[in-house]
PDB file of C-alpha atoms in Angstrom:
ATOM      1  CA  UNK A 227      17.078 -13.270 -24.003  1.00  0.00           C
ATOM      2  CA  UNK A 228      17.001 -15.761 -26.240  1.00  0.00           C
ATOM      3  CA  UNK A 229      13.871 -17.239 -28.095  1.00  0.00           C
ATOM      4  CA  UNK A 230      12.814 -21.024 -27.034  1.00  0.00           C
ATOM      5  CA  UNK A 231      12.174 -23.464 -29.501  1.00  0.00           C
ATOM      6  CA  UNK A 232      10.957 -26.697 -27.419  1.00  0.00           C
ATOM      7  CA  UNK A 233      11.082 -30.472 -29.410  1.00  0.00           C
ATOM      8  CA  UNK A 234       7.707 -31.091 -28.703  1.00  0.00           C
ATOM      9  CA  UNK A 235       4.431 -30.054 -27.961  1.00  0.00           C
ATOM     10  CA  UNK A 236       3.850 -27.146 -24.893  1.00  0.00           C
ATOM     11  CA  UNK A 237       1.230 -28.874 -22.394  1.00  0.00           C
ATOM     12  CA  UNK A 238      -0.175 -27.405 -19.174  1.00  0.00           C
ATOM     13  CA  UNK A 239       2.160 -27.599 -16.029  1.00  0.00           C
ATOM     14  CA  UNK A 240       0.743 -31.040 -15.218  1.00  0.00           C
ATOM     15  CA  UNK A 241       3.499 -32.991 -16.777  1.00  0.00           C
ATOM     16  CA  UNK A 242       2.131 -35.186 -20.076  1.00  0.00           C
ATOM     17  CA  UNK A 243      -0.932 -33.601 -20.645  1.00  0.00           C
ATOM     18  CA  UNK A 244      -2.340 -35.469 -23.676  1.00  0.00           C
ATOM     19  CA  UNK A 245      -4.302 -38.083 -21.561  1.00  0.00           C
ATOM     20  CA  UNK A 246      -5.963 -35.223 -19.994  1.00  0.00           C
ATOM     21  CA  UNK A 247      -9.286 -34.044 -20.481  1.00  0.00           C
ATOM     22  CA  UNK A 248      -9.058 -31.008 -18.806  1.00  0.00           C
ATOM     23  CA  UNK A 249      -5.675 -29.513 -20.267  1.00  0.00           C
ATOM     24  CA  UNK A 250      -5.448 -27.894 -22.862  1.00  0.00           C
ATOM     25  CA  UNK A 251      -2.130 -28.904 -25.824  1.00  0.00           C
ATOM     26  CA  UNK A 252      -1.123 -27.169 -28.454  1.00  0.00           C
ATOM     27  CA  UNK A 253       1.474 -29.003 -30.920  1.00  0.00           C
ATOM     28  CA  UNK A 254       4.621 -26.684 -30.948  1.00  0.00           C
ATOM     29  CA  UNK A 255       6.393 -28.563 -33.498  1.00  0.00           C
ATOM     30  CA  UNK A 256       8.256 -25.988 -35.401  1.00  0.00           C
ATOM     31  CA  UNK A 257       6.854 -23.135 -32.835  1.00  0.00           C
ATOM     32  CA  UNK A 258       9.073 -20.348 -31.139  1.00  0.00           C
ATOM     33  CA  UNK A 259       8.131 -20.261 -27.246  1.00  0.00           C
ATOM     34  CA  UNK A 260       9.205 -16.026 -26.050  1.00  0.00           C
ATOM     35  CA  UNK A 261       7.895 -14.136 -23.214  1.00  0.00           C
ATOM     36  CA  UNK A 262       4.925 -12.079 -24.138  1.00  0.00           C
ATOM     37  CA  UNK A 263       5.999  -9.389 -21.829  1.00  0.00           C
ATOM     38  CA  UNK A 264       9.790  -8.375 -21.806  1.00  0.00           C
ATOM     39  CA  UNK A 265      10.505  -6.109 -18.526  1.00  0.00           C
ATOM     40  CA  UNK A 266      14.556  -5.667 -18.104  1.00  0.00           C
ATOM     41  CA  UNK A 267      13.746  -4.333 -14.798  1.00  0.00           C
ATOM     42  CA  UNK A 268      12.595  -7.352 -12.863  1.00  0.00           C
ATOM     43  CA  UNK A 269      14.855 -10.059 -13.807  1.00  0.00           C
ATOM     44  CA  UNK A 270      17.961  -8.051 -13.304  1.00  0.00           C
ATOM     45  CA  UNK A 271      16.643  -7.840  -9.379  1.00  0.00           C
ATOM     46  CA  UNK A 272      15.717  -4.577  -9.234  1.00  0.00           C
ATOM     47  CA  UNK A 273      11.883  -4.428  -8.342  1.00  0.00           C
ATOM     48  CA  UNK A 274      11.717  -4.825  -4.305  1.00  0.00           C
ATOM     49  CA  UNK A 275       8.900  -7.044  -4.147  1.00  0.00           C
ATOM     50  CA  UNK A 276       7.529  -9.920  -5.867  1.00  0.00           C
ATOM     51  CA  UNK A 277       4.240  -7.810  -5.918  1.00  0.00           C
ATOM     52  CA  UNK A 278       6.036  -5.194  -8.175  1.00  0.00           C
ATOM     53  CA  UNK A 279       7.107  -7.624 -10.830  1.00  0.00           C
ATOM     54  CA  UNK A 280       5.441  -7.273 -14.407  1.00  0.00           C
ATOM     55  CA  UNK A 281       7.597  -9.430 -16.317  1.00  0.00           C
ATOM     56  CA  UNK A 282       7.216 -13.050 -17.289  1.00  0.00           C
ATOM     57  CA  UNK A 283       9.644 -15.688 -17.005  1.00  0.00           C
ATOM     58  CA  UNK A 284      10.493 -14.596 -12.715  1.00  0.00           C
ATOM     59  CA  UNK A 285      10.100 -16.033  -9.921  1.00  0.00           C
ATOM     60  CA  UNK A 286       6.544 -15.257  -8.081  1.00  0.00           C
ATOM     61  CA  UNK A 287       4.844 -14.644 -11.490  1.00  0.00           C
ATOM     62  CA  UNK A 288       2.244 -15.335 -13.681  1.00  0.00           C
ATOM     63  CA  UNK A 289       3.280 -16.390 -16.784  1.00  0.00           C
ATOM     64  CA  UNK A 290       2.646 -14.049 -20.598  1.00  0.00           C
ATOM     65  CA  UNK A 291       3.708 -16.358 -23.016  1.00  0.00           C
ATOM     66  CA  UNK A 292       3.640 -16.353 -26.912  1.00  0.00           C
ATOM     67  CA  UNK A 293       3.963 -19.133 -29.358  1.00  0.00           C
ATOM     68  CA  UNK A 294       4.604 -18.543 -33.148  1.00  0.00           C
ATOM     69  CA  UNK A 295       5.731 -20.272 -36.094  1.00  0.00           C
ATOM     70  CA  UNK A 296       9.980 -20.399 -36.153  1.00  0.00           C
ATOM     71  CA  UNK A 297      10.184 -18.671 -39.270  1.00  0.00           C
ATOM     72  CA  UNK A 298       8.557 -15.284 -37.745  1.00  0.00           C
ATOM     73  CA  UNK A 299      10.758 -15.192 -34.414  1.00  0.00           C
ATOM     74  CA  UNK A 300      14.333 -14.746 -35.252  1.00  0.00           C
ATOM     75  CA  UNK A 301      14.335 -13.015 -32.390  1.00  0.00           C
ATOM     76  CA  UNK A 302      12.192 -11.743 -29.285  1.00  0.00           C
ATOM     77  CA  UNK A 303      11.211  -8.360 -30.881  1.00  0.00           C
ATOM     78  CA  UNK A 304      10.241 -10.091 -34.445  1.00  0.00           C
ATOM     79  CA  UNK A 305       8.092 -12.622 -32.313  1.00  0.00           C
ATOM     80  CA  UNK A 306       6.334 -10.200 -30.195  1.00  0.00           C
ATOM     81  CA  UNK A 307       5.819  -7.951 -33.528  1.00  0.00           C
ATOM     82  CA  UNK A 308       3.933 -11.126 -34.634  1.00  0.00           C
ATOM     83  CA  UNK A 309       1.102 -10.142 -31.936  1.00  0.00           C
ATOM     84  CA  UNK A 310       0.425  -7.359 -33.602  1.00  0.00           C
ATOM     85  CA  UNK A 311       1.202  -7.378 -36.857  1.00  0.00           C
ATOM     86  CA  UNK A 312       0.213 -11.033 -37.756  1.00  0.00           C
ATOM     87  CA  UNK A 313      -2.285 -12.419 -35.228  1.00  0.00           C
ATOM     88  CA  UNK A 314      -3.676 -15.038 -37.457  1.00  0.00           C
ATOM     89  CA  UNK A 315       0.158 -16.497 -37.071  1.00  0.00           C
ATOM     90  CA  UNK A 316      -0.181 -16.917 -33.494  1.00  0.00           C
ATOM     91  CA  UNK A 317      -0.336 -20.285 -32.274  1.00  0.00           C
ATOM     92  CA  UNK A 318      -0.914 -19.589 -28.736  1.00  0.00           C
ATOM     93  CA  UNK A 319      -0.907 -16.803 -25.983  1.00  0.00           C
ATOM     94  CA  UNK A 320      -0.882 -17.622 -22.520  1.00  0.00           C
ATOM     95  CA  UNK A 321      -1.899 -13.654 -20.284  1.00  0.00           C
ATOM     96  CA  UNK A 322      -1.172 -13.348 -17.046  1.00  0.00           C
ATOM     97  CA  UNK A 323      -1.312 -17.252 -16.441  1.00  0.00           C
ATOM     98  CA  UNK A 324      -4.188 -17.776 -18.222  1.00  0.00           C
ATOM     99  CA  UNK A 325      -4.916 -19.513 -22.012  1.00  0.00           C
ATOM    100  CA  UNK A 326      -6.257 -16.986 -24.406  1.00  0.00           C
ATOM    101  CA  UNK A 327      -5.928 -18.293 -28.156  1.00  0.00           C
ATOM    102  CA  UNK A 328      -4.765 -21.961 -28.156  1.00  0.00           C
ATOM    103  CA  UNK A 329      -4.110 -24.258 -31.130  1.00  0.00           C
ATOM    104  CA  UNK A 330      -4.845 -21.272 -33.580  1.00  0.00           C
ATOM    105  CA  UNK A 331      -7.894 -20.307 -32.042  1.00  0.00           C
ATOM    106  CA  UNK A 332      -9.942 -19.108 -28.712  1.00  0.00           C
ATOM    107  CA  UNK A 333      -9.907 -21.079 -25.650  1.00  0.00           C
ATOM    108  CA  UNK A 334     -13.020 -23.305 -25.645  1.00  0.00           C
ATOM    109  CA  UNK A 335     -15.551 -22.127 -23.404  1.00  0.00           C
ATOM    110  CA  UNK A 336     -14.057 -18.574 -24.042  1.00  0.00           C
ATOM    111  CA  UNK A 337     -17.573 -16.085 -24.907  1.00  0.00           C
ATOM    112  CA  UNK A 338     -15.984 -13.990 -27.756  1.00  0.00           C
ATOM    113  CA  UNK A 339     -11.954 -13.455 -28.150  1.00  0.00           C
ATOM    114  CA  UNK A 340     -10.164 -10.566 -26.439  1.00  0.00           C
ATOM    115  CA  UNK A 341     -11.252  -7.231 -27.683  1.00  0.00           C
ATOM    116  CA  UNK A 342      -8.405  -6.046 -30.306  1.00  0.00           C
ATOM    117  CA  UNK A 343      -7.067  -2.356 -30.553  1.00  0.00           C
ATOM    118  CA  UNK A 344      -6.146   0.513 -27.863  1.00  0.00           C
ATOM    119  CA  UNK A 345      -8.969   1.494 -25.868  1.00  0.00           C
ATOM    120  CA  UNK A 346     -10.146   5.521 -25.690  1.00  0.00           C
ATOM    121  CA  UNK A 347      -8.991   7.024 -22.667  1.00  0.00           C
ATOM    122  CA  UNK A 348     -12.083   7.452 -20.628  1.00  0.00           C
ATOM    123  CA  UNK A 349     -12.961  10.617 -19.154  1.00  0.00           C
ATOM    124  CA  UNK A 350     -11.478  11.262 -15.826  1.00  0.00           C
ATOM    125  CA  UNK A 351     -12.943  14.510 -14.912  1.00  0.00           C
ATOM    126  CA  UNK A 352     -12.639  15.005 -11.436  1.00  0.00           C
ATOM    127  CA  UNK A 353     -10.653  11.741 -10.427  1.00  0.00           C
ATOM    128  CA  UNK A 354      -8.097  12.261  -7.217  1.00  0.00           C
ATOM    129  CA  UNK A 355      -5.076  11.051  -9.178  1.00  0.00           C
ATOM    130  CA  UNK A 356      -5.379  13.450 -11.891  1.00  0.00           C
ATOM    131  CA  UNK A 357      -2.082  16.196 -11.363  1.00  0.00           C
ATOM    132  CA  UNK A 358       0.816  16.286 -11.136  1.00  0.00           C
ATOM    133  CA  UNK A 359       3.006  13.722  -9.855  1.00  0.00           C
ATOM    134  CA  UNK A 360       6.540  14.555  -8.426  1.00  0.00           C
ATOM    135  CA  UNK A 361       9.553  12.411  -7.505  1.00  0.00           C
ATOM    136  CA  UNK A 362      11.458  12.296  -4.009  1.00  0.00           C
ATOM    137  CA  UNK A 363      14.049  13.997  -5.650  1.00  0.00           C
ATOM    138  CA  UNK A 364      12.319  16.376  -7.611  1.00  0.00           C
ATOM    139  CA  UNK A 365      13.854  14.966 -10.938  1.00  0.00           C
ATOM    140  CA  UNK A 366      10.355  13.337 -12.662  1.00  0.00           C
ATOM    141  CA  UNK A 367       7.642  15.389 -13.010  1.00  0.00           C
ATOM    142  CA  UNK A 368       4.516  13.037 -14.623  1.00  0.00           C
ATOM    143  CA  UNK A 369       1.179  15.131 -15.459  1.00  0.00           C
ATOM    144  CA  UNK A 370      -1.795  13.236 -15.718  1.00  0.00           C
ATOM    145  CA  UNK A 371      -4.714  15.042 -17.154  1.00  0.00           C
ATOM    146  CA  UNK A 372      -8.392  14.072 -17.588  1.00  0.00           C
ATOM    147  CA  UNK A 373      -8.524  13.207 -20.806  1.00  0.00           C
ATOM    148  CA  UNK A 374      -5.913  10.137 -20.328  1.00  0.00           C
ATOM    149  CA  UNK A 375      -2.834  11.785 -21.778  1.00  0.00           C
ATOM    150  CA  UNK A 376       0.417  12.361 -19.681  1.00  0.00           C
ATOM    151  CA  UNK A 377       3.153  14.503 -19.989  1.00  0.00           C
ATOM    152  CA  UNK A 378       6.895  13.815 -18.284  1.00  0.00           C
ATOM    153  CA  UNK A 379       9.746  15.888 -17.298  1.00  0.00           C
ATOM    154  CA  UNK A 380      12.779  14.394 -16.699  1.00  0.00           C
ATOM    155  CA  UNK A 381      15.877  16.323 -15.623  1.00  0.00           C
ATOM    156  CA  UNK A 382      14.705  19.615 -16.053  1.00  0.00           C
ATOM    157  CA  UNK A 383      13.688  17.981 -19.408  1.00  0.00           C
ATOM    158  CA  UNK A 384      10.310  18.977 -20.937  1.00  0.00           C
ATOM    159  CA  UNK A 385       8.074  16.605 -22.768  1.00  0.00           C
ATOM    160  CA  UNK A 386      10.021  13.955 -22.534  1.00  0.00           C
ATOM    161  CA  UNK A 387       7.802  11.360 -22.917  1.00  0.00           C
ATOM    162  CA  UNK A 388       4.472  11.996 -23.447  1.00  0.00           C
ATOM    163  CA  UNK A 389       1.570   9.390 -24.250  1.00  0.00           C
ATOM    164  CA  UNK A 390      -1.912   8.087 -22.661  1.00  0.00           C
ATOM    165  CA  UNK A 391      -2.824   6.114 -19.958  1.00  0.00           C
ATOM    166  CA  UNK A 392      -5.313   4.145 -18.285  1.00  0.00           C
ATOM    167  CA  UNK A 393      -6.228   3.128 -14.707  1.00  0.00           C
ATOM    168  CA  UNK A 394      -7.343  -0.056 -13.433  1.00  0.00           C
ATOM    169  CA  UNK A 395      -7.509  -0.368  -9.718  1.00  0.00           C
ATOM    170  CA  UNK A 396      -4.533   0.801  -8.593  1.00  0.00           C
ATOM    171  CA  UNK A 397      -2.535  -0.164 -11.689  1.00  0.00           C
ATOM    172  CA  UNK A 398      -1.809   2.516 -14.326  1.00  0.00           C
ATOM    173  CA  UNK A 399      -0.735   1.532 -17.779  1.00  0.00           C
ATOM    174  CA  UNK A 400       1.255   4.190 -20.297  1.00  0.00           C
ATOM    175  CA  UNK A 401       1.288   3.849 -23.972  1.00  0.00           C
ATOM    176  CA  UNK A 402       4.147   6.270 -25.074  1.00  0.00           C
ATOM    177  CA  UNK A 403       3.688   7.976 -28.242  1.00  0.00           C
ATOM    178  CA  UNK A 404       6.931   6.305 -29.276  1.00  0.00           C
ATOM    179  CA  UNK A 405       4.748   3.221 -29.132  1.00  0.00           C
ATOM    180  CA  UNK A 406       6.125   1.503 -25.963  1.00  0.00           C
ATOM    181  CA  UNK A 407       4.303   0.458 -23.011  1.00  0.00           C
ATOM    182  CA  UNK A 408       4.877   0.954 -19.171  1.00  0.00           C
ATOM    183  CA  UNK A 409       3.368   0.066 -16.304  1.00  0.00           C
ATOM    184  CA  UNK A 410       2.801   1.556 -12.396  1.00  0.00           C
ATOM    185  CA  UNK A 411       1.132   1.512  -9.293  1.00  0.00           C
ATOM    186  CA  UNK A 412      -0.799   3.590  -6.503  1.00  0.00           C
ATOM    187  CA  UNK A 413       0.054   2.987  -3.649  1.00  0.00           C
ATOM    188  CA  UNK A 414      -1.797   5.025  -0.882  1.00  0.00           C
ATOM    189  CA  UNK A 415      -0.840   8.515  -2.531  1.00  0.00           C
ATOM    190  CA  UNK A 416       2.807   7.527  -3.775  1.00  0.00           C
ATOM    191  CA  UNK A 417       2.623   6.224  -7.111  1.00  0.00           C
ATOM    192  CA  UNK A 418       5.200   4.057  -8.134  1.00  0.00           C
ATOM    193  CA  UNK A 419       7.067   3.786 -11.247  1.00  0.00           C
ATOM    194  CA  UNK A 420       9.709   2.356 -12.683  1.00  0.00           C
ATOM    195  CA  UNK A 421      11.547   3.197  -9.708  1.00  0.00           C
ATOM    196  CA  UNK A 422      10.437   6.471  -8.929  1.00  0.00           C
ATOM    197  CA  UNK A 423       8.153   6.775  -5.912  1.00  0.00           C
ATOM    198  CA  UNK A 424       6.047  10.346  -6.527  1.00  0.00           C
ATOM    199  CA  UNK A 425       3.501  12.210  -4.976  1.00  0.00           C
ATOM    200  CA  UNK A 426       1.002  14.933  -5.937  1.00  0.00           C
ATOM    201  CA  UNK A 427       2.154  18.169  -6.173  1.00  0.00           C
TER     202      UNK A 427
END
């Protein structure tokens, strides 16, 4: 996927939005639009339902959207490095179809910016969904402990990836300890994953 650098400013979806005093511009001149969440599983088609998709930039989505100076995104990973690594640089950030920072700084009307860093695992002492997880086909094996760490097999595999977590809802989000970031969902007691479809064991 290839980085998009638009000729002139990004506006709302309302067409011309400079005459507007709702919308909110932000002069891309010289700014590198790139998805602010990459997910190679839902734009190849391979997420049943709409509902399943994570990624930006597919149909039925919300959209996560970055903007950063040209220089900094020779590519999607340098841009999305820019996030982290430089958020000062960061022109805009649209999350999950919503305006965060805009124009260099926080949304107006917005209390106090997004809180930065990882967030402790909270304690989940006691919580149904701690366990093990198993696949249909016996081949993942995800351990969830309380103290918001998880542990895969794969294959017979052990440790294969290994990281924390955190649930919201019925949305869990991993953070490997690679340092990459993955996303699934309860449903009933399946939990679905990129794919796999497990139950407690």
């Amino acid at each position: 996927m290839a980085p998009y650098r638009p000729r002139h400013g990004l506006t709302t979806p309302r067409g011309d939005a400079r005459e507007d005093d709702d919308a909110l511009v932000v002069d891309s001149t010289g700014m590198t639009v790139v998805p602010a969440v990459v997910d190679t599983v839902a734009p190849a088609g391979r997420r049943g339902k709409r509902s399943e998709h994570v990624a930006t930039l597919t149909p039925g989505t919300t959209s996560d959207l970055l903007v950063v100076p040209d220089e900094l995104a020779p590519d999607v990973p340098s841009a999305l490095a820019v996030l982290m690594s430089r958020p000062d640089q960061v022109r805009a950030l649209v999350a999950a179809g919503r305006p965060v920072p805009w124009a260099g700084g926080d949304v107006p009307g917005r209390a106090t910016a997004p809180e930065a860093g990882v967030p402790a695992p909270p304690d989940l002492t006691g919580s149904p969904r701690v366990g093990v997880w198993i696949d249909q086909e016996d081949l993942l094996h995800q351990e969830l402990t309380a103290d918001g760490r998880y542990d895969e097999t794969r294959g017979g595999r052990p440790h294969a990836y290994r990281g924390r977590y955190w649930i919201d809802g019925d949305r869990i989000d991993y953070l490997d300890d690679l340092g990459f970031w993955a996303v699934g969902y309860f449903r009933g007691d399946e939990l679905h994953h990129v794919g796999y479809v497990m139950r407690l064991g």
